[in-house]
Amino acid sequence: MKLTLHVWRQKNASDQGRMETISADGVSPDMSFLEMLDLVNDRLEKEGVEPIAFDHDCREGICGMCSLMINGVAHGPEAGTTACQLHMRSFQDGDSIHIEPWRSRAFPVIRDLIVDRASFERIQHAGGYVSVNCGGAPDGNAVPISKIEADLAMDAAACIGCGACVASCPNGSAMLFVAAKVAQFAHLPQGQPERKKRVQAMVATMDAEGFGACSNHYECEAVCPKDIPVKFIGELNREYLRTACGD
Amino acid sequence: MNFHLNSKIPDGPIQEKWIKAKFDLKLINPANRRKFKIIVVGSGLAGGSAAATLGEQGYDVHCFFYQDSPRRAHSIAAQGGINAAKNYPNDGDSIWRLFYDTVKGGDYRSREANVYRLSEVSANIIDQCVAQGVPFAREYGGQLDNRSFGGAQVSRTFYARGQTGQQLLLGAYSSLNRQVDKGTVKTYPRTEMLDLVTVDGHARGIITRNLVTGEIERHAADVVIMATGGYGNVFFLSTNAMGCNATAAWRAHRKGAGFANPCYTQIHPTCIPVSSDHQSKLTLMSESLRNDGRVWVPAAKGDKRAPNDIPENERDYYLERRYPSFGNLVPRDVASRAAKERCDAGYGVGETGLAVYLDFADAIQRLGKDLVEARYGNLFHMYAKITAEDPYKVPMRIFPAVHYTMGGLWVDYNLESTIPGLFVLGEANFSDHGANRLGASALMQGLADGYFIAPATVPDYLAREGTMNADEKVTTHHPAFEEAEKSVTDRVEKLLSIQGQRTVDDFHKELGLIMWNHCGMERTKESLEEALKLIPALKEEFWKDLKVVGDKDSFNMSLEKAGRVADFFELGELMVRDALQREESCGGHFRGEHQTEEGEALRDDDRFTFAGVWQFKGNDKAPQLHQEELQFPNVPLTTRSYK
Ligand SMILES: Cc1cc2nc3c(=O)[nH]c(=O)nc-3n(C[C@H](O)[C@H](O)[C@H](O)COP(=O)(O)OP(=O)(O)OC[C@H]3O[C@@H](n4cnc5c(N)ncnc54)[C@H](O)[C@@H]3O)c2cc1C
Ligand code: FES
């Protein structure tokens, strides 16, 4: 396959950045999207041109490192798939592909397709935990947890923290990300003691970091590579309301 | 340079060693702990849990990692599960049985006392993770669910769907976040350790490169913990993440840390086969698939019919045939070699002939598609995505791939390396798995090291060797830091200045192929001696013909990779030397010359019941081999048999 790539190039945070057109030759349909970029980068380097910088690590769809806007869609055209798990057989010979970084006020660009997601970290620091010291925990089976609740907690906990939800939201909202963490703990007995404090602290930090509000576009759910459902945003809203009502 | 291998195994019966050790280890008064600075390199299960726990104890902890978040360390990718001797299913498990299985599974090349301790703390790990809110799989009655996992005859594996590593890491990450919020832990994302600094023979700090700005930085501390993961990427193609590297461990080795058993690599039997040379990594399919899938190849050589067209009586279920009692559940090393044996003999399937079938037709018939989907849905989905084939209808094609490294920096019972004040945790140490690791035991070991062992042994070092007096502490102005920083800067500049023709990946792929062909699933004297010529020649070419574009003062992926590959060359050579020295077959190390008539691994206990520990002697000097004798008073040496 032969493709034409339109790629965002930006040397560093202070550079303005621009789209550049780069051709990709000899692409095989069995390649992953990132392997296609490897191929292009190998050629660029041999020509003495700086390779396209992009984030990646596990290439198995679990670390949440890869973060590409592909033709305007976070992680590209396949539902429930990260960019690293997307294969070139989803494209046609001769296609033009636009590749951009996540765009959000809260995710400044570091270089080319790489953004800084430290704002996600700070939300987690604010309350994404159960306050339990190591040692002295009761037996794992001391408190039974119904399979239904455990499964719901797991559905939420599957979030890989990639930021696709923010990148795809017209408001740049991080609600789905925050909802996933809050819901995981809300469904478990271990999360109960700090339930109110957690939701308040995480939402306050989310707001302070410059993420937008949710106005029910549900773009986040559509692009989430782990299919985290928006019903968790409803749960987040309820959790937040409970704290306001003093329940 | 001083080089003692004192394993510091406590006296007394094996059941009492850790209890005794914990009592003998010195403590630090809670009020004084914040005066001690601890560097933790790595934020995976081992590093993340250690940093969080030492933070909870009140130390001043600084945690470094190369990803943008601790949650992205490669532990995140573990799928199958974590072992613990809880015996919830009441099927005969015990601390002793887990200990026994691990020693035997490691082919009698691990240290008994460490393995016993690992089994002993395993149950506490599950309790700790549950308390953090890890959503383990549960039964309808609300109790934790268990499954049986490769090579075990009891169900002792805890899991969270197919994402156990992710959930355990998120647990450790959450504890780490709590400490960051409290101010006891500071994190350094996108920061790579490029050297270890020693002062008077003790580890006193590290030199790092900020991967965003390119800045080279000095960090001093009272003690250094490394939990930097495994080195499977020496082979280029492996199930490891792209960034997994040996640089931290290798730099420490060059500063005096012994490197133990580098030749012990684990080749995992159930990975998606290589499809072509553009491939950048291999994808593991969890071993749990072998609980219900049956492995086979055509009974006739070169049979190119589609799998579903091959009738039952023309299939060879070779694992069931060769190992009637364990069948498809034989340990990894055995399953991998058996697949290679069939493919080498011309029975392999798929376009390359380098694959065997893993078939779920029977399971679907027996259990129904829904149950198979409930158990393995995400794996089937992943397989379909990568290969564009539907495993519900057509058997999967699988082939072994490099997965885990049992070798690593040598540590004593306290997890301290041969450099005092340098502790090594998780996959980075040579650890508890001997020559072969059992499934679901790496997560257990990483968390045992980080939650329970280092938090007891590191304070002992500080109490014995550390100082609370600020004036006596080593600072980054010490000449040792100056020197280490200069050598790092020189090396970075050297890599950029070569300006040859070949890219880093080009070299890395070639090195990987040499390692796979000459020091992979089967090694011989001949192949290893050949590798000892090929690797240094390629290394020389690397330093003459490498091309890295870009500069050192900005984000530069090629420069990062170049430094890592440069270290892989040196480590690769040591792996080959170690494999050559070990004239026996054991676990993941299979020497073609040393096998039984049936093709099973043949140990030589008289000559090789030791851990081989290598000492770095200088750039152009041969490294020196030391031996830690291993004793097995509790699990008598027998030949591993899964027949
Ligand atoms: C695909 C896959 C599936 C697996 N499944 C299982 C399973 O089901 N059960 C099981 O028990 N085991 C499994 N394993 C093995 C297990 O996941 C690993 O052995 C274990 O997680 C390693 O943990 P760790 O903390 O030692 O290292 P890692 O999680 O690899 O963490 C290494 C850390 O070190 C940092 N680091 C590395 N080098 C540097 C440097 N130079 N400078 C700064 N930081 C650095 C990284 O940023 C990272 O934070 C699996 C492994 C793989 C690859
Ligand atoms: S690289 Fe890890 S999720 Fe894509």
Tab-separated table of N, CA and C in Angstrom, chain B residues 164-208:
chain	number	residue	atom	x	y	z
B	164	THR	N	-4.993	-8.862	34.928
B	164	THR	CA	-4.553	-8.917	36.320
B	164	THR	C	-3.412	-7.942	36.597
B	165	GLY	N	-2.442	-7.889	35.686
B	165	GLY	CA	-1.302	-6.989	35.902
B	165	GLY	C	-1.765	-5.550	35.976
B	166	GLN	N	-2.677	-5.202	35.098
B	166	GLN	CA	-3.203	-3.836	35.102
B	166	GLN	C	-3.821	-3.512	36.454
B	167	GLN	N	-4.666	-4.402	36.938
B	167	GLN	CA	-5.372	-4.096	38.176
B	167	GLN	C	-4.435	-4.066	39.385
B	168	LEU	N	-3.461	-4.978	39.405
B	168	LEU	CA	-2.503	-4.958	40.520
B	168	LEU	C	-1.653	-3.698	40.459
B	169	LEU	N	-1.276	-3.316	39.235
B	169	LEU	CA	-0.449	-2.110	39.118
B	169	LEU	C	-1.265	-0.882	39.493
B	170	LEU	N	-2.526	-0.853	39.088
B	170	LEU	CA	-3.344	0.298	39.478
B	170	LEU	C	-3.502	0.347	40.999
B	171	GLY	N	-3.498	-0.811	41.634
B	171	GLY	CA	-3.534	-0.841	43.098
B	171	GLY	C	-2.282	-0.208	43.698
B	172	ALA	N	-1.120	-0.639	43.207
B	172	ALA	CA	0.141	-0.078	43.711
B	172	ALA	C	0.221	1.417	43.387
B	173	TYR	N	-0.240	1.761	42.195
B	173	TYR	CA	-0.244	3.160	41.739
B	173	TYR	C	-1.124	4.007	42.660
B	174	SER	N	-2.259	3.440	43.066
B	174	SER	CA	-3.139	4.229	43.928
B	174	SER	C	-2.460	4.475	45.276
B	175	SER	N	-1.759	3.453	45.790
B	175	SER	CA	-1.038	3.666	47.054
B	175	SER	C	0.066	4.710	46.870
B	176	LEU	N	0.679	4.666	45.700
B	176	LEU	CA	1.735	5.644	45.403
B	176	LEU	C	1.127	7.045	45.339
B	177	ASN	N	-0.030	7.161	44.694
B	177	ASN	CA	-0.689	8.463	44.583
B	177	ASN	C	-1.003	9.043	45.955
B	178	ARG	N	-1.413	8.155	46.845
B	178	ARG	CA	-1.744	8.626	48.189
B	178	ARG	C	-0.506	9.254	48.842
B	179	GLN	N	0.642	8.614	48.610
B	179	GLN	CA	1.867	9.147	49.208
B	179	GLN	C	2.329	10.416	48.501
B	180	VAL	N	2.091	10.499	47.208
B	180	VAL	CA	2.443	11.739	46.497
B	180	VAL	C	1.606	12.876	47.081
B	181	ASP	N	0.321	12.596	47.283
B	181	ASP	CA	-0.588	13.584	47.849
B	181	ASP	C	-0.114	14.022	49.239
B	182	LYS	N	0.437	13.066	49.993
B	182	LYS	CA	0.912	13.380	51.348
B	182	LYS	C	2.292	14.019	51.355
B	183	GLY	N	2.982	13.962	50.225
B	183	GLY	CA	4.300	14.579	50.152
B	183	GLY	C	5.458	13.671	50.538
B	184	THR	N	5.217	12.392	50.782
B	184	THR	CA	6.351	11.522	51.128
B	184	THR	C	7.042	10.966	49.872
B	185	VAL	N	6.310	10.910	48.750
B	185	VAL	CA	6.923	10.405	47.512
B	185	VAL	C	6.878	11.504	46.459
B	186	LYS	N	8.008	11.669	45.777
B	186	LYS	CA	8.024	12.568	44.612
B	186	LYS	C	8.287	11.706	43.383
B	187	THR	N	7.523	11.939	42.311
B	187	THR	CA	7.717	11.131	41.107
B	187	THR	C	8.447	11.926	40.020
B	188	TYR	N	9.197	11.185	39.199
B	188	TYR	CA	9.962	11.786	38.095
B	188	TYR	C	9.611	11.064	36.801
B	189	PRO	N	8.518	11.496	36.147
B	189	PRO	CA	8.129	10.830	34.909
B	189	PRO	C	9.082	11.165	33.759
B	190	ARG	N	9.028	10.364	32.712
B	190	ARG	CA	9.850	10.570	31.515
B	190	ARG	C	11.295	10.886	31.893
B	191	THR	N	11.823	10.082	32.803
B	191	THR	CA	13.194	10.278	33.265
B	191	THR	C	13.900	8.940	33.232
B	192	GLU	N	15.029	8.879	32.574
B	192	GLU	CA	15.729	7.609	32.418
B	192	GLU	C	17.026	7.608	33.209
B	193	MET	N	17.210	6.556	34.001
B	193	MET	CA	18.471	6.408	34.721
B	193	MET	C	19.538	5.958	33.740
B	194	LEU	N	20.652	6.704	33.684
B	194	LEU	CA	21.721	6.321	32.752
B	194	LEU	C	22.993	5.899	33.465
B	195	ASP	N	23.057	6.134	34.776
B	195	ASP	CA	24.206	5.585	35.497
B	195	ASP	C	23.925	5.551	36.991
B	196	LEU	N	24.685	4.679	37.645
B	196	LEU	CA	24.615	4.578	39.095
B	196	LEU	C	25.858	5.269	39.642
B	197	VAL	N	25.718	5.968	40.760
B	197	VAL	CA	26.881	6.628	41.355
B	197	VAL	C	27.239	5.892	42.642
B	198	THR	N	28.498	5.492	42.732
B	198	THR	CA	28.935	4.862	43.970
B	198	THR	C	30.003	5.725	44.626
B	199	VAL	N	29.950	5.768	45.962
B	199	VAL	CA	30.951	6.499	46.727
B	199	VAL	C	31.459	5.547	47.801
B	200	ASP	N	32.758	5.357	47.872
B	200	ASP	CA	33.365	4.389	48.803
B	200	ASP	C	32.694	3.019	48.694
B	201	GLY	N	32.362	2.642	47.490
B	201	GLY	CA	31.798	1.312	47.275
B	201	GLY	C	30.308	1.199	47.561
B	202	HIS	N	29.670	2.247	48.062
B	202	HIS	CA	28.226	2.191	48.334
B	202	HIS	C	27.447	2.970	47.272
B	203	ALA	N	26.248	2.483	46.961
B	203	ALA	CA	25.393	3.204	46.010
B	203	ALA	C	24.902	4.480	46.684
B	204	ARG	N	25.127	5.588	46.026
B	204	ARG	CA	24.767	6.865	46.653
B	204	ARG	C	23.967	7.776	45.730
B	205	GLY	N	23.616	7.279	44.555
B	205	GLY	CA	22.795	8.139	43.707
B	205	GLY	C	22.769	7.672	42.274
B	206	ILE	N	22.094	8.438	41.460
B	206	ILE	CA	21.970	8.084	40.041
B	206	ILE	C	22.131	9.331	39.176
B	207	ILE	N	22.455	9.082	37.900
B	207	ILE	CA	22.466	10.143	36.891
B	207	ILE	C	21.313	9.849	35.948
B	208	THR	N	20.514	10.852	35.661
B	208	THR	CA	19.354	10.628	34.798
B	208	THR	C	19.358	11.602	33.623
